Structure formats: structure tokens, C-alpha cells
Coordinates of C-alpha atoms and ligand atoms in Angstrom, one line a residue:
X1 CA 32.5 -120.7 -41.0
X2 CA 30.3 -118.9 -43.6
X3 CA 26.9 -120.4 -44.2
X4 CA 25.3 -120.3 -47.6
X5 CA 21.7 -121.2 -48.5
X6 CA 20.8 -122.1 -52.1
X7 CA 17.2 -121.5 -53.3
X8 CA 16.5 -123.9 -56.1
X9 CA 18.1 -127.2 -56.8
X10 CA 17.6 -127.2 -60.6
X11 CA 20.4 -127.2 -63.2
X12 CA 22.3 -124.2 -61.8
X13 CA 21.5 -124.8 -58.2
X14 CA 22.8 -128.3 -58.2
X15 CA 25.9 -127.0 -60.1
X16 CA 26.5 -124.4 -57.3
X17 CA 26.1 -127.1 -54.6
X18 CA 28.5 -129.4 -56.4
X19 CA 31.2 -126.8 -56.9
X20 CA 31.1 -125.7 -53.3
X21 CA 31.4 -129.4 -52.2
X22 CA 34.0 -130.4 -54.8
X23 CA 36.3 -127.3 -54.7
X24 CA 35.6 -126.6 -51.0
X25 CA 39.1 -126.0 -49.7
X26 CA 39.9 -123.8 -52.8
X27 CA 36.6 -121.9 -52.5
X28 CA 37.1 -121.5 -48.7
X29 CA 40.6 -120.2 -49.1
X30 CA 39.5 -117.7 -51.7
X31 CA 36.6 -116.6 -49.4
X32 CA 38.9 -116.3 -46.4
X33 CA 36.8 -118.7 -44.3
X34 CA 35.3 -122.1 -44.5
X35 CA 32.2 -122.0 -46.8
X36 CA 29.4 -124.4 -46.0
X37 CA 26.0 -125.0 -47.8
X38 CA 23.7 -125.0 -44.8
X39 CA 20.4 -125.3 -46.7
X40 CA 19.1 -126.0 -50.1
X41 CA 15.5 -125.0 -50.7
X42 CA 13.4 -126.9 -53.2
X43 CA 9.8 -128.0 -53.3
X44 CA 10.9 -131.4 -54.5
X45 CA 12.6 -134.3 -52.7
X46 CA 15.8 -135.9 -54.0
X47 CA 15.9 -139.4 -52.6
X48 CA 19.5 -140.7 -52.5
X49 CA 21.1 -137.4 -53.4
X50 CA 23.6 -136.1 -50.8
X51 CA 21.6 -132.8 -50.9
X52 CA 18.9 -134.5 -48.8
X53 CA 21.0 -133.7 -45.7
X54 CA 20.5 -130.0 -46.1
X55 CA 17.3 -129.9 -48.1
X56 CA 14.5 -127.8 -46.7
X57 CA 11.0 -127.0 -48.2
X58 CA 10.2 -123.9 -46.2
X59 CA 11.9 -120.6 -47.1
X60 CA 11.4 -119.3 -43.5
X61 CA 14.1 -121.7 -42.3
X62 CA 16.6 -119.8 -44.4
X63 CA 15.2 -116.3 -43.8
X64 CA 15.1 -116.7 -40.1
X65 CA 18.4 -118.3 -39.6
X66 CA 20.9 -115.6 -38.6
X67 CA 23.8 -117.9 -39.4
X68 CA 23.0 -117.7 -43.1
X69 CA 25.0 -114.8 -44.5
X70 CA 24.7 -115.4 -48.2
X71 CA 21.7 -116.6 -50.2
X72 CA 22.0 -118.0 -53.7
X73 CA 18.8 -117.6 -55.7
X74 CA 18.7 -119.8 -58.8
X75 CA 15.0 -120.6 -59.1
X76 CA 14.3 -118.4 -62.1
X77 CA 11.3 -116.3 -62.8
X78 CA 10.1 -113.6 -60.4
X79 CA 7.4 -115.4 -58.5
X80 CA 8.3 -116.3 -55.8
X81 CA 12.0 -115.3 -56.4
X82 CA 11.4 -111.6 -56.0
X83 CA 9.7 -112.0 -52.7
X84 CA 12.3 -114.4 -51.3
X85 CA 15.3 -112.3 -52.5
X86 CA 13.8 -109.1 -51.1
X87 CA 13.1 -110.7 -47.8
X88 CA 16.6 -112.2 -47.7
X89 CA 18.1 -108.7 -48.3
X90 CA 15.8 -107.1 -45.7
X91 CA 17.0 -109.8 -43.3
X92 CA 20.6 -108.6 -43.9
X93 CA 21.8 -111.5 -46.1
X94 CA 23.8 -110.8 -49.3
X95 CA 22.2 -112.4 -52.4
X96 CA 23.8 -113.9 -55.5
X97 CA 21.5 -114.8 -58.4
X98 CA 21.6 -116.0 -62.0
X99 CA 18.1 -114.9 -62.5
X100 CA 18.0 -112.4 -65.4
X101 CA 14.3 -111.9 -65.2
X102 CA 14.5 -110.9 -61.6
X103 CA 17.6 -108.7 -62.2
X104 CA 16.2 -107.0 -65.3
X105 CA 12.9 -106.2 -63.5
X106 CA 13.9 -105.5 -60.0
X107 CA 17.7 -105.1 -60.1
X108 CA 17.8 -101.4 -59.3
X109 CA 15.5 -101.7 -56.3
X110 CA 17.4 -104.7 -54.9
X111 CA 20.7 -103.0 -55.3
X112 CA 19.4 -100.0 -53.3
X113 CA 18.0 -102.2 -50.6
X114 CA 21.3 -104.1 -50.3
X115 CA 23.2 -100.8 -50.2
X116 CA 21.1 -99.5 -47.4
X117 CA 22.1 -102.6 -45.3
X118 CA 25.8 -102.7 -46.3
X119 CA 25.4 -106.0 -48.0
X120 CA 25.6 -107.0 -51.7
X121 CA 23.3 -108.1 -54.4
X122 CA 25.4 -109.8 -57.1
X123 CA 24.2 -111.1 -60.4
X124 CA 27.2 -112.0 -62.5
X125 CA 25.6 -115.2 -63.9
X126 CA 22.5 -113.4 -65.1
X127 CA 24.3 -112.3 -68.3
X128 CA 26.7 -114.4 -70.3
X129 CA 26.5 -117.5 -68.1
X130 CA 30.1 -118.1 -66.8
X131 CA 31.7 -115.0 -68.5
X132 CA 32.7 -112.3 -66.1
X133 CA 31.0 -109.3 -67.6
X134 CA 28.9 -107.6 -64.9
X135 CA 31.7 -107.0 -62.4
X136 CA 34.2 -105.8 -65.1
X137 CA 31.5 -103.4 -66.3
X138 CA 31.1 -101.9 -62.8
X139 CA 34.7 -102.1 -61.6
X140 CA 37.1 -102.1 -64.6
X141 CA 35.5 -100.0 -67.4
X142 CA 34.6 -97.3 -65.0
X143 CA 36.4 -94.3 -66.5
X144 CA 34.9 -94.8 -69.9
X145 CA 31.6 -93.8 -71.4
X146 CA 30.3 -97.0 -73.0
X147 CA 29.4 -95.9 -76.5
X148 CA 28.1 -99.2 -77.7
X149 CA 27.4 -102.7 -76.5
X150 CA 27.0 -105.6 -78.9
X151 CA 26.7 -109.1 -77.7
X152 CA 25.9 -112.6 -78.5
X153 CA 23.9 -113.1 -75.3
X154 CA 22.1 -116.4 -75.9
X155 CA 23.9 -119.7 -76.1
X156 CA 21.0 -121.7 -77.4
X157 CA 20.4 -119.5 -80.5
X158 CA 24.1 -119.2 -81.2
X159 CA 24.4 -123.0 -81.0
X160 CA 21.4 -123.3 -83.4
X161 CA 22.7 -120.8 -85.9
X162 CA 26.2 -122.3 -85.8
X163 CA 24.8 -125.8 -86.4
X164 CA 22.5 -124.6 -89.2
X165 CA 25.5 -122.9 -90.8
X166 CA 28.0 -125.7 -90.5
X167 CA 25.8 -128.7 -91.1
X168 CA 23.0 -127.3 -93.3
X169 CA 20.4 -128.6 -90.7
X170 CA 16.9 -127.2 -90.3
X171 CA 16.0 -125.0 -87.4
X172 CA 13.6 -127.4 -85.7
X173 CA 16.2 -130.3 -85.7
X174 CA 18.9 -128.2 -84.2
X175 CA 16.5 -126.8 -81.6
X176 CA 15.7 -130.4 -80.4
X177 CA 19.4 -131.2 -80.1
X178 CA 20.0 -128.0 -78.1
X179 CA 17.2 -129.0 -75.7
X180 CA 18.6 -132.5 -75.3
X181 CA 22.0 -130.9 -74.4
X182 CA 20.4 -128.8 -71.7
X183 CA 21.2 -125.4 -73.3
X184 CA 17.7 -124.4 -74.2
X185 CA 15.3 -123.2 -71.6
X186 CA 12.2 -125.3 -70.8
X187 CA 10.3 -123.0 -73.0
X188 CA 12.4 -122.5 -76.1
X189 CA 10.4 -119.5 -77.1
X190 CA 12.4 -117.4 -74.5
X191 CA 15.6 -118.3 -76.4
X192 CA 14.5 -118.4 -80.1
X193 CA 12.2 -115.4 -80.0
X194 CA 15.0 -113.3 -78.4
X195 CA 13.3 -112.7 -75.0
X196 CA 16.2 -114.1 -73.0
X197 CA 18.7 -111.9 -74.9
X198 CA 16.4 -109.0 -74.4
X199 CA 16.5 -109.3 -70.6
X200 CA 20.3 -109.5 -70.8
X201 CA 20.8 -106.5 -72.9
X202 CA 18.4 -104.6 -70.6
X203 CA 20.6 -105.4 -67.7
X204 CA 23.8 -104.4 -69.5
X205 CA 22.2 -101.2 -70.8
X206 CA 20.9 -100.3 -67.3
X207 CA 24.4 -100.7 -65.9
X208 CA 26.3 -99.0 -68.7
X209 CA 23.9 -96.0 -69.0
X210 CA 23.1 -95.9 -65.2
X211 CA 19.3 -95.8 -65.4
X212 CA 16.6 -98.5 -65.5
X213 CA 16.1 -99.8 -69.1
X214 CA 12.8 -101.7 -69.1
X215 CA 13.0 -104.8 -71.3
X216 CA 9.4 -104.3 -72.4
X217 CA 10.7 -101.2 -74.3
X218 CA 13.4 -103.0 -76.3
X219 CA 12.6 -103.9 -79.9
X220 CA 13.1 -107.7 -80.1
X221 CA 13.2 -110.1 -83.1
X222 CA 14.2 -113.8 -82.8
X223 CA 15.8 -116.3 -85.2
X224 CA 12.8 -118.4 -86.1
X225 CA 12.5 -116.9 -89.6
X226 CA 16.2 -117.5 -90.5
X227 CA 16.6 -119.9 -93.4
X228 CA 19.5 -121.8 -95.1
X229 CA 19.3 -119.2 -97.9
X230 CA 20.0 -116.4 -95.5
X231 CA 23.0 -118.3 -94.1
X232 CA 24.3 -118.9 -97.6
X233 CA 24.3 -115.2 -98.4
X234 CA 26.1 -114.6 -95.1
X235 CA 28.8 -117.2 -96.0
X236 CA 29.2 -115.7 -99.5
X237 CA 29.9 -112.4 -97.9
X238 CA 32.4 -114.0 -95.5
X239 CA 30.3 -113.2 -92.5
X240 CA 27.8 -115.0 -90.2
X241 CA 24.3 -114.5 -89.0
X242 CA 24.2 -113.9 -85.2
X243 CA 21.4 -112.9 -82.8
X244 CA 22.7 -109.8 -81.2
X245 CA 21.7 -107.7 -78.3
X246 CA 22.7 -104.1 -79.0
X247 CA 22.6 -100.9 -77.0
X248 CA 24.2 -97.6 -78.1
X249 CA 24.0 -93.9 -77.8
X250 CA 22.5 -92.3 -80.9
X251 CA 21.7 -88.6 -81.1
X252 CA 22.0 -88.2 -77.3
X253 CA 19.5 -91.1 -76.7
X254 CA 20.1 -94.7 -75.8
X255 CA 18.8 -97.1 -78.4
X256 CA 18.5 -100.9 -77.7
X257 CA 17.4 -103.8 -79.7
X258 CA 17.7 -107.6 -80.2
X259 CA 17.7 -109.0 -83.7
X260 CA 19.6 -111.3 -86.0
X261 CA 22.4 -109.5 -87.8
X262 CA 24.7 -110.4 -90.6
X263 CA 28.0 -109.8 -88.8
X264 CA 31.0 -109.0 -91.0
X265 CA 33.8 -111.6 -91.0
X266 CA 36.1 -108.8 -89.7
X267 CA 34.1 -108.5 -86.4
X268 CA 35.4 -110.7 -83.6
X269 CA 31.7 -111.6 -83.0
X270 CA 31.6 -113.5 -86.3
X271 CA 33.8 -116.3 -85.0
X272 CA 31.9 -116.8 -81.7
X273 CA 30.3 -120.2 -82.3
X274 CA 28.3 -122.8 -80.7
X275 CA 27.1 -122.2 -77.1
X276 CA 29.7 -119.5 -76.6
X277 CA 28.7 -115.9 -75.9
X278 CA 30.7 -112.8 -76.4
X279 CA 30.0 -109.2 -75.2
X280 CA 31.8 -106.4 -77.0
X281 CA 31.9 -103.0 -75.4
X282 CA 33.2 -99.9 -77.1
X283 CA 34.5 -97.3 -74.5
X284 CA 35.4 -93.8 -75.4
X285 CA 39.0 -94.2 -74.2
X286 CA 39.5 -98.0 -74.3
X287 CA 38.0 -98.7 -77.7
X288 CA 36.8 -102.2 -78.2
X289 CA 37.0 -104.9 -75.5
X290 CA 35.4 -108.3 -75.8
X291 CA 34.5 -110.8 -73.1
X292 CA 34.1 -114.3 -74.4
X293 CA 33.2 -117.7 -72.9
X294 CA 30.5 -120.2 -72.2
X295 CA 27.2 -118.4 -72.0
X296 CA 25.1 -121.3 -70.9
X297 CA 25.4 -124.7 -69.2
X298 CA 25.4 -125.9 -65.7
X299 CA 29.0 -125.8 -64.6
X300 CA 29.9 -122.5 -66.3
X301 CA 26.9 -120.7 -64.9
X302 CA 27.3 -122.2 -61.5
X303 CA 31.0 -121.1 -61.5
X304 CA 30.0 -117.5 -61.9
X305 CA 27.4 -117.8 -59.1
X306 CA 30.1 -119.3 -56.7
X307 CA 32.4 -116.4 -57.7
X308 CA 29.7 -114.1 -56.5
X309 CA 29.4 -116.1 -53.2
X310 CA 33.1 -115.7 -52.6
X311 CA 33.0 -112.0 -53.4
X312 CA 30.0 -111.5 -51.1
X313 CA 31.8 -113.2 -48.2
X314 CA 35.0 -111.2 -48.8
X315 CA 33.1 -107.9 -49.1
X316 CA 31.2 -108.4 -45.8
X317 CA 30.0 -105.1 -44.4
X318 CA 30.9 -103.2 -47.6
X319 CA 28.6 -102.7 -50.6
X320 CA 30.1 -102.6 -54.1
X321 CA 29.1 -99.4 -55.7
X322 CA 26.9 -100.1 -58.8
X323 CA 25.5 -97.2 -60.8
X324 CA 21.9 -98.3 -61.8
X325 CA 19.2 -95.9 -60.7
X326 CA 15.6 -96.8 -60.4
X327 CA 14.7 -93.9 -62.7
X328 CA 13.4 -95.1 -66.0
X329 CA 15.3 -94.4 -69.1
X330 CA 13.2 -93.5 -72.1
X331 CA 14.8 -95.2 -75.1
X332 CA 15.3 -93.6 -78.4
X333 CA 13.2 -95.0 -81.3
X334 CA 14.8 -98.0 -82.9
X335 CA 13.7 -96.5 -86.2
X336 CA 16.5 -94.0 -85.8
X337 CA 19.0 -96.8 -85.8
X338 CA 20.8 -96.8 -89.1
X339 CA 22.3 -99.8 -90.7
X340 CA 22.9 -101.6 -94.0
X341 CA 20.4 -104.4 -94.9
X342 CA 20.7 -107.7 -96.7
X343 CA 17.4 -107.8 -98.7
X344 CA 15.8 -110.7 -100.5
X345 CA 12.8 -110.0 -102.7
X346 CA 10.7 -112.2 -105.0
X347 CA 11.3 -112.0 -108.7
X348 CA 14.3 -111.4 -111.0
X349 CA 14.8 -108.5 -113.4
X350 CA 13.8 -106.0 -110.7
X351 CA 17.0 -103.9 -110.8
X352 CA 15.3 -100.7 -112.0
X353 CA 12.6 -100.9 -109.3
X354 CA 15.2 -101.8 -106.6
X355 CA 17.5 -98.9 -107.5
X356 CA 14.7 -96.4 -107.7
X357 CA 13.7 -97.3 -104.1
X358 CA 17.0 -98.0 -102.5
X359 CA 19.5 -96.1 -104.6
X360 CA 22.7 -97.8 -105.4
X361 CA 22.9 -101.4 -104.0
X362 CA 25.3 -104.3 -104.2
X363 CA 23.8 -107.4 -105.8
X364 CA 24.5 -110.9 -104.6
X365 CA 24.6 -114.2 -106.4
X366 CA 21.0 -115.7 -105.8
X367 CA 21.0 -118.6 -103.3
X368 CA 17.6 -119.7 -104.6
X369 CA 15.6 -119.4 -107.9
X370 CA 13.1 -116.6 -108.4
X371 CA 14.6 -114.1 -106.1
X372 CA 16.9 -111.1 -106.1
X373 CA 19.3 -110.4 -103.2
X374 CA 21.2 -107.3 -102.5
X375 CA 22.9 -105.2 -99.9
X376 CA 21.6 -101.6 -99.3
X377 CA 23.5 -98.6 -98.1
X378 CA 23.0 -97.4 -94.5
X379 CA 19.3 -96.7 -93.9
X380 CA 17.2 -95.8 -90.8
X381 CA 14.4 -98.3 -90.0
X382 CA 11.9 -95.8 -91.3
X383 CA 13.8 -95.2 -94.6
X384 CA 14.0 -99.0 -95.1
X385 CA 10.3 -99.5 -94.6
X386 CA 9.6 -96.7 -97.0
X387 CA 11.9 -98.1 -99.7
X388 CA 10.7 -101.7 -99.3
X389 CA 7.0 -101.0 -99.2
X390 CA 6.3 -101.8 -102.8
X391 CA 8.5 -104.9 -102.9
X392 CA 7.6 -108.5 -102.2
X393 CA 10.0 -109.1 -99.4
X394 CA 11.3 -112.6 -98.6
X395 CA 13.6 -111.5 -95.8
X396 CA 15.7 -108.7 -94.6
X397 CA 18.6 -108.9 -92.2
X398 CA 20.5 -106.0 -90.7
X399 CA 24.2 -105.8 -91.3
X400 CA 26.8 -105.0 -88.7
Ligands
HSE501 N1 19.0 -120.3 -72.3 C1 20.0 -119.4 -72.0 C2 21.0 -119.4 -73.2 C3 20.7 -119.9 -70.7 O1 20.8 -120.2 -74.1 O2 21.9 -118.6 -73.2 C4 21.6 -118.9 -70.1 O3 20.9 -117.7 -69.7

């Protein structure tokens, strides 16, 4: 018998509990022993819910029970999750978490502490919901240098952008719908301002480039300023607007950012729609490889957590080698990142001024009156700002 404790009975926690109950014989067979949820920790009571039988309100019950071998942390945030997880690891229990905030901030330290105790700290569900991406990065793509990561890492914003594109709906209306469907976080700011994607690209970049990437250092833009006109230009060009998390090596430095991009129709990322996520890696030998699936939602995320539980049980006494050192990586300036831009400026008859500033550009059919829209050549952030400084800018979107 392998005893598991779940910390947090919210959306993901209840999903983990239900999968372990519903698929118990399958999960147990895969784990090599019977898997039982011995405790669920939550401050709340759940009258009438079968979880009542195993519900506890005091974390000490879990931490001090030597029978608990694996702890699932799905509370979110770092307080008190960090303290609980660290103490669980120090008590010799493997931990599986979906908590991207915790992993982005403390992942390197928790991995080291777990390694010192021959246990595991797993966090597959912290990036890409149900999509296996963390383990493949650490165990399958190992011979390659990862030259670039580009990912649709947030289901809510992808759902919003897809609905805005397909149905011509306004941002606020689609956001409400996403919240009702349970995709958006309680605080939608984390999704729509790109903070959620920022933590996820920080985790991927830390793993791919082997040193701590602090999410506070990552340039982040959200999707709140995207309008129907922006989407019309993207459609006219045969592409789509996507919120991307990017990390790449540029001039020997790692550059990372989160921003909306106009993704060319030829990129596999352009056809990733709705709540789906996709993470595209470019390895120096492998070339492109893309992982695609449900990036949010109760069952999908819980499935990835339970996969970690099974792995933690199977790997008892042996720590998976993960290369993520606590040493901080100083990121290269995002200004050095060169890309084409879709630019919209106020006014018509501005061609001379535009070409003087940007050189040769590709004009687009205006999607609204009183504006000029065009595609620039490849420019660094600094060169773009310099060229655009005398223009009345309506919007600008990077092009991938
Ligand atoms: N709010 C997140 C998303 C949940 O929309 O992707 C998964 O981290």
C-alpha cells in the first residue's frame, strides 16, 4: 500500500482525488502497489462529499505520518505552500505539485533538497496543464541544446483570443465566459496580463538552460490591448495572434519574454486554438518538436499530477536527475531580440514618413478608417522604438 496526501481540495485537488478513486486499479497497477489517498488537507469542510472521510485541517497530521510517502501540493501560491512542501521533503516525502508560482520561485532549491534525500520533487502539471512537457524536457531531449522555446502556455488567453477571432466578440465578454468555464484563474489579471505564462516560461527556461531564471526579470506583455482590428490584420495575413512565452539564446545570452505575437499560418502554433496549449522546442539535433494538449482544466491538470504520483512511487529511493541550478541566470536584454512588427499608426498618406523611419515596409489593407498598417523588416526593440518615436502609434505586434 502506498499512501498519498493531497494538500488542497480545490479544482485540481478534487480532480486528483477523483482520478485516484475512479481509476484506482489502473493507477495502482501502473504504480506497482495499491495507491490510497490517506489524507486531504483543506481549511474548509465538505459536508456530504466522500472526501470527508480523509479530510484533515492540520498539516502536521500529514507531515508527521511516516506512512505518507507522496504529498500532492495543489493549493497554489507560495504561502503556505512553500513551507508545507519544504517540510514534506525534509520529512522524506516525495512531492508532486501543479503550483507554477512555487516551482518558478523555489524549484531549484526544492529539487536539491529532494535529491539530498533520494526522493523526488515533480511538477509536470505546473506548465502546460495535462501536457507532458517537463519530463520529456529532462529525460528525452537530453542530448540537444535547446536553441529556442516558443509556447502557448496559457489556456485562458488562448481561449479568449480564439473566441475573439472566430466570433468577433469583445475581450471582456469572452473573459467572463472563460471564467464561467473554470479556465481563468480567480484573478484574471494573472492570465490576461501574461503573469501566468511568465512563470511557466521561467520554469521551462530554467530547465532548458540549467540555471535559475527569475520570472521578475522576464519582459511581459498581456493581451488586454488586443482589438478586433489587430485580429483582422492577422487573418488577412493568414496568421493568428497568440500570447507566446519565448526563450532563446541570442548572442550567447538567454533572452526570454511573454507577449502577443502575430504567428504565421505556417507555424504549427497558429492552429493551436481554444484552451489548448502547445510548446515548441527547437533542439540543435532534433530540430522542431511540439507538445500539444489541454493546458488548463480540472481533469487534464489532475491527470498530469497523478502521473507524477505514479512516477514518484515507482522511483522510490532514486531521484530523477534534473539540471536546474540555484545559480541565477542573468538574461540578455529583450531589446536585442529582433523581429518583424505589424504596426498601426494614426493617419493616412504617411508613406514618406513611414519609409524614412522604417525603410521598406509591406502595407496592409486598412481594417479601420484613418489609419495606416504595415509590416516592418526585422528590427531590434531599440531600433523599433527609435523608428516609431515620431509616429502616433495605435498598436504594434511582434511577428513570429
Ligand atoms: N489559468 C491557467 C491557464 C491555468 O489558463 O492556462 C493553468 O495553469
